[in-house]
XYZ file of C-alpha atoms in Angstrom:
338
model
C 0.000 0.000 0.000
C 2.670 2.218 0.866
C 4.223 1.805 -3.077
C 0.512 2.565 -4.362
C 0.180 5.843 -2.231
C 3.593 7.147 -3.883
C 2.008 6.280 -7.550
C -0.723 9.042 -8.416
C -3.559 6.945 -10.161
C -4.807 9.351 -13.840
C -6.807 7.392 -15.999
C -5.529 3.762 -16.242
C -7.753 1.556 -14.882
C -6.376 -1.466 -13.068
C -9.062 -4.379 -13.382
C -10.037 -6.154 -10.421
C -8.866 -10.324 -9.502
C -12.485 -11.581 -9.172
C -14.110 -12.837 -12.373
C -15.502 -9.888 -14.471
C -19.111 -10.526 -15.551
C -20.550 -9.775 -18.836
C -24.335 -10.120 -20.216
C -24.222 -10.554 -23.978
C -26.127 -7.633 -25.532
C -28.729 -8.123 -28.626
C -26.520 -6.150 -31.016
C -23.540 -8.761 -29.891
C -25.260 -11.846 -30.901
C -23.375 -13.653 -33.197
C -19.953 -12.467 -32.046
C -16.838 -14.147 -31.462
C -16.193 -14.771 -27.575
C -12.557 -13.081 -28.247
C -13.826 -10.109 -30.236
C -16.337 -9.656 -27.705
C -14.051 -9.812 -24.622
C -11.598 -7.504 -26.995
C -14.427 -5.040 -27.517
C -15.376 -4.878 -23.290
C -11.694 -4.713 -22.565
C -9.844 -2.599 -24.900
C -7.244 -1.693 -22.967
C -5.767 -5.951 -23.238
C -4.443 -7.066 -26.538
C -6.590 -9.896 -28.747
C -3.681 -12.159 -29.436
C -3.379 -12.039 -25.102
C -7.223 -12.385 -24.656
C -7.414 -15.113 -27.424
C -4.677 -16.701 -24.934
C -6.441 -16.343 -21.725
C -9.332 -18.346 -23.752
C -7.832 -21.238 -24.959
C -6.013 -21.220 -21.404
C -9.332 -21.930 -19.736
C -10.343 -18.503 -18.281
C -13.375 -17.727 -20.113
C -16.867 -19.412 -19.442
C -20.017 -18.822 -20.923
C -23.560 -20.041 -19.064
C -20.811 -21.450 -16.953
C -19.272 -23.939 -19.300
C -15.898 -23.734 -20.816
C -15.883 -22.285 -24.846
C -12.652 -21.674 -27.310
C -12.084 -18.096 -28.910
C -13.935 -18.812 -31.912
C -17.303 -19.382 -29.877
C -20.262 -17.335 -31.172
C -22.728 -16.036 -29.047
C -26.191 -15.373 -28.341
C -28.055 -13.036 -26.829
C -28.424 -13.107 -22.644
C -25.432 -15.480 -22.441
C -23.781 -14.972 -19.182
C -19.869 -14.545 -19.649
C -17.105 -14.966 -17.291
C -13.653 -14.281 -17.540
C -10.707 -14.456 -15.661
C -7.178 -12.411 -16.304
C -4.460 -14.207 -15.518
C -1.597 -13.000 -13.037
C 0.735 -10.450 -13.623
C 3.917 -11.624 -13.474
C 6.127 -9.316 -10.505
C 9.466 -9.084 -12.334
C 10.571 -5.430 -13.666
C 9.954 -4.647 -16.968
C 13.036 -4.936 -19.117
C 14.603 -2.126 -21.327
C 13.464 -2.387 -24.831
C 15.033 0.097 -27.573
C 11.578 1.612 -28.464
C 11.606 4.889 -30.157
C 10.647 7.636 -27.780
C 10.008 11.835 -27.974
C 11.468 13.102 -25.182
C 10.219 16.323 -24.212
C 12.561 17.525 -21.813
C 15.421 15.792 -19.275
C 17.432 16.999 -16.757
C 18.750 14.850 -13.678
C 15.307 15.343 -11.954
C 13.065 14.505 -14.413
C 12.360 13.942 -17.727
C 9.421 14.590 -20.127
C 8.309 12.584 -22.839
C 5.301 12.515 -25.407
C 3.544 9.299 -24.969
C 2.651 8.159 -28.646
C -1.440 6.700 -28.365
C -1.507 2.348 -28.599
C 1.441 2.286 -25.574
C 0.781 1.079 -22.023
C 2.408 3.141 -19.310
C 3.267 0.458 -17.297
C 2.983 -3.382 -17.288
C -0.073 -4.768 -16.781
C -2.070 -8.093 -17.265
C -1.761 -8.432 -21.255
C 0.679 -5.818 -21.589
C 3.910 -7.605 -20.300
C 6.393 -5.639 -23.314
C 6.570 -2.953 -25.240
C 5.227 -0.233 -22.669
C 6.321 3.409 -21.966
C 8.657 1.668 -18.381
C 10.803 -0.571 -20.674
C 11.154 2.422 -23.295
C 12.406 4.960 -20.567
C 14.326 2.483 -18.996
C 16.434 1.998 -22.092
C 16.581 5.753 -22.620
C 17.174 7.287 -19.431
C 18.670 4.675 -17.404
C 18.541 4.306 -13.983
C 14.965 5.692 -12.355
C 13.049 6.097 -9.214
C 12.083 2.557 -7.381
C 9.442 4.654 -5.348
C 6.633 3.092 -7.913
C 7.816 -0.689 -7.088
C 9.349 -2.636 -9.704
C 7.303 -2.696 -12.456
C 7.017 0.950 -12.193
C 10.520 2.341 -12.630
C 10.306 6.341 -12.609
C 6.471 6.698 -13.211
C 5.038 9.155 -11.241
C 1.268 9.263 -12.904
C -0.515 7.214 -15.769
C -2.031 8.187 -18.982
C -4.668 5.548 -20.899
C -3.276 3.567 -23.397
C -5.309 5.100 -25.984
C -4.486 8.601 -24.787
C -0.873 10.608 -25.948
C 0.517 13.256 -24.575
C 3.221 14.465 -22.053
C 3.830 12.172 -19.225
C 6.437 12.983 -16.409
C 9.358 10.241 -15.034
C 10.994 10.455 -12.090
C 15.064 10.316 -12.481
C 15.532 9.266 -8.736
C 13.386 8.374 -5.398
C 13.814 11.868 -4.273
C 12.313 13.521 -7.239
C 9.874 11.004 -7.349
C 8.521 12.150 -3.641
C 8.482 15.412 -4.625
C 6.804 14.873 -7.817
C 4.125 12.695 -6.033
C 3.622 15.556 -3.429
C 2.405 18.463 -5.980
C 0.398 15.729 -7.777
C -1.142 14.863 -4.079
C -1.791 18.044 -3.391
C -3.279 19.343 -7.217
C -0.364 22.368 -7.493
C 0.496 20.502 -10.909
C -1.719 21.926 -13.726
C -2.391 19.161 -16.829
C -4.219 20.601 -19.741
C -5.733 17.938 -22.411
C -6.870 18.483 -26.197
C -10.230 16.668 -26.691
C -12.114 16.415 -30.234
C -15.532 15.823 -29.222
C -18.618 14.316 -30.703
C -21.742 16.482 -30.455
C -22.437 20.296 -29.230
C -21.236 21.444 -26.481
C -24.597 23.895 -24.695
C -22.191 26.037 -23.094
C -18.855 27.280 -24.124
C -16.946 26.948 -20.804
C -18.080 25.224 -17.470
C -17.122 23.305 -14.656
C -18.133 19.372 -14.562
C -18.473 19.059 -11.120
C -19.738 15.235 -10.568
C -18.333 12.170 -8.323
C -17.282 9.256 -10.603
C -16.695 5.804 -9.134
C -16.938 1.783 -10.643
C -19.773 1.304 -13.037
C -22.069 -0.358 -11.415
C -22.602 -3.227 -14.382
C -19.393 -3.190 -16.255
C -16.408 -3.377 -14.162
C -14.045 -2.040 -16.422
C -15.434 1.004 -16.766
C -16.236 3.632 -14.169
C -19.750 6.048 -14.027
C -21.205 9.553 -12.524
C -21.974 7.767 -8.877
C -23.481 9.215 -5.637
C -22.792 7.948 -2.092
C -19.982 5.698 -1.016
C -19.180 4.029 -4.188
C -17.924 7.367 -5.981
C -15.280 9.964 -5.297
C -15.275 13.752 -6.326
C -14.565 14.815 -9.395
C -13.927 18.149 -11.263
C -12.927 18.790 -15.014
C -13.160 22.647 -15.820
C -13.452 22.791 -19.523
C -13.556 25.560 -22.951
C -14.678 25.535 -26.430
C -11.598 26.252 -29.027
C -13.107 25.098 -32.076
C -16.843 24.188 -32.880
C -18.342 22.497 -36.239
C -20.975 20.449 -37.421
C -21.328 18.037 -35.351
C -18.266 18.069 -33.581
C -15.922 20.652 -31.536
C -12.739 21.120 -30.522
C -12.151 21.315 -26.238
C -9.822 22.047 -23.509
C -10.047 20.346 -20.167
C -8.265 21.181 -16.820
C -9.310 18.506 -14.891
C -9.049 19.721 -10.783
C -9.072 15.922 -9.764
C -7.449 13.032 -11.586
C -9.949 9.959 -11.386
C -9.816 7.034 -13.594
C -10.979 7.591 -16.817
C -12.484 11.302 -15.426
C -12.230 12.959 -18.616
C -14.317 10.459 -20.667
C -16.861 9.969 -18.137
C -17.361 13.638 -17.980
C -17.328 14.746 -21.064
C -19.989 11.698 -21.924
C -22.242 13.057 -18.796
C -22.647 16.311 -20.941
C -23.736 14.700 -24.015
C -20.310 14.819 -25.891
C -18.023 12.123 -25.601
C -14.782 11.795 -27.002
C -14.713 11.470 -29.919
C -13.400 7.321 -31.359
C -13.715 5.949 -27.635
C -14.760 2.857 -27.497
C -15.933 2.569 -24.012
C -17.893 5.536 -23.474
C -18.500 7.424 -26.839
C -19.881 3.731 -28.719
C -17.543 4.132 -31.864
C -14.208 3.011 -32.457
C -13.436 4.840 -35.851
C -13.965 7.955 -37.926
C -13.326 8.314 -41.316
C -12.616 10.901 -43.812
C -15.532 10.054 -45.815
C -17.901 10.616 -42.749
C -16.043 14.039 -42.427
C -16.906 14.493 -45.984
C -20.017 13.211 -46.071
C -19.260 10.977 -48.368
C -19.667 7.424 -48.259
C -17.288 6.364 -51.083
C -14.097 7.456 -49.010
C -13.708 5.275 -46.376
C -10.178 5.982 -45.642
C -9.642 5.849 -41.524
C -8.146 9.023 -40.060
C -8.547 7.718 -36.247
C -9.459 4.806 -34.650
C -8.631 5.534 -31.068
C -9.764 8.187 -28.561
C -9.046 11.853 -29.108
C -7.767 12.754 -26.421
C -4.256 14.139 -25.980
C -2.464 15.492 -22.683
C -1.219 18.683 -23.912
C 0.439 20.477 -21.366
C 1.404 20.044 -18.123
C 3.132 22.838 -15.487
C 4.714 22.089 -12.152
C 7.424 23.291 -9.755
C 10.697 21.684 -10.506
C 11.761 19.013 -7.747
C 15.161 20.116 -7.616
C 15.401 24.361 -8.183
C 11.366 25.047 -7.559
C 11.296 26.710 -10.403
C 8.152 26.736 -12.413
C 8.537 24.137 -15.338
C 5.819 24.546 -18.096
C 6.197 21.566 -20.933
C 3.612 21.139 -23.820
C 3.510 18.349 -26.536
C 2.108 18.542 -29.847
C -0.749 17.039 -31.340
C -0.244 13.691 -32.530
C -0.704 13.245 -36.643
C -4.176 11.473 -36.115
C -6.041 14.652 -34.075
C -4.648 16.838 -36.657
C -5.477 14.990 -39.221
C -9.183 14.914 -38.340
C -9.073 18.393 -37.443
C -7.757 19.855 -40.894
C -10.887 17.805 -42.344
C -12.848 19.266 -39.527
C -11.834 23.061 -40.595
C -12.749 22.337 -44.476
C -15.568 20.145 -43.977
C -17.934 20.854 -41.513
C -16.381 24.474 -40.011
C -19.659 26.580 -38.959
C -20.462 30.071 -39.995
């Protein structure tokens, strides 16, 4: 407990031991068992999933099925990740933007598909083993398969992300992050229309109450509070263009809020129901159906804190990934308003 206090918890979600339950849903009849688990987990690989399967953790109306199983409608599913093993991640040359470094800290722009950390499904290829080989030697504050990571970012979602170089600037790190005197600001493309063009989302999020890998607006015990202040930038048909300052940093708080208002992020697959756009929908036109994103826009842009070692103020920003621009310069021609 006392390595988890030192680790500030964004918007990863860490799924729980105990079977997760899932009720197969009319639209999902006739769906692979691994494309369906794939679809209600999408932060775990298929090829692991497909895995777990054919390993025996999957049952459906109790009774043991392979990956290729099709389903039907009001089947009862339940599945079972497997352990995560406890050894440190290893370094892996993986290429890596790194923001900013010094013998504090460094910065680095976390491309969208990476994991921050190990975790069941994800045992290689994360952000952990790519600093590692980078940087070197890191904070142990985090535990072992944590080397230098102070806070988490989805997998889905890029942006800045701040390591710790040593245990000490780790503490310090964790301590602004504890006590919200670091400022994160995050680029969201949105689907819908926003009513207002600035507010504050003031609502307690905790676990869904249905689907345990996701978490909900909740009331009473079960939820925590939750702030994300946000603004307009761009608006078009259909669409718009938002920044968030989230006050809080809940799991997943973001894309929970920004779905409680009517406009979720855009391409996320949890919350917003899609898992594409393409330019042709941009377009309006069928024909094209050339993919511009398939993952959630959403993009940490910026992030200021008070350097561990001089306590100076330390602003660092990272730029939009290709994807969110892409849809955005189709945004601007296609559907801009007025």
């Amino acid at each position: 407990q006392a390595q988890r206090r030192q680790e500030v918890s964004e918007d990863e979600l860490d799924l729980p031991d105990e079977p997760l339950e899932l009720i197969v849903a009319p639209s999902e009849a006739g769906w692979r068992l691994d494309a369906f688990l794939a679809q209600h987990l999408s932060d775990y690989s298929r090829v692991h999933l497909r895995r777990a399967i054919t390993a025996g953790a999957a049952r459906v109306d109790e009774y043991g099925a392979k990956p290729s199983y099709r389903l039907r409608a009001g089947q009862r599913v339940r599945f079972v990740l497997p352990e995560l093993p406890r050894e440190a991640p290893r370094p892996e040359n993986i290429p890596l933007e790194i923001l900013f470094q010094d013998d504090w800290l460094a910065a680095v722009n976390k491309p969208p598909g990476m994991v921050v950390h190990p975790a069941r499904g994800h045992w290689s290829g994360t952000l952990a083993s790519a600093v590692q080989y980078h940087l070197g030697t890191l904070s142990t504050a985090g535990g072992p398969t944590r080397p230098g990571i102070v806070h988490r970012l989805d997998r889905d979602t890029s942006g800045v992300i701040l390591v710790a170089r040593h245990d000490q600037a780790h503490a310090r790190l964790a301590a602004q992050f504890e006590s919200r005197s670091i400022q994160k600001e995050y680029y969201a493309l949105v689907s819908g229309r926003p009513r207002l063009d600035r507010d504050m989302i003031d609502e307690p999020i905790g676990m869904h109450p249905q689907h345990r890998e996701k978490m909900a607006i909740r009331r009473g015990e079960a939820a925590r509070e939750a702030q994300s202040f946000y603004e307009v930038q761009e608006r078009f048909d259909g669409f718009a263009a938002m920044r968030i300052l989230p006050k809080t940093g809940r799991t997943h708080q973001i894309r929970v809020h920004l779905h409680h208002i009517g406009c979720p992020v855009l391409c996320d697959r949890q919350y917003g129901g899609r898992a594409q756009i393409t330019r042709g929908e941009i377009r309006r036109d069928p024909s094209n159906q050339e993919v511009l994103l398939d993952r959630q826009a959403l993009h940490a842009r910026k992030i200021s804190l008070t350097h561990p070692g001089s306590g100076e103020p330390l602003t660092i920003e990272a730029p939009l990934p290709a994807d969110i621009s892409a849809v955005v310069a189709e945004l601007r021609l296609y559907r801009r308003l007025g």
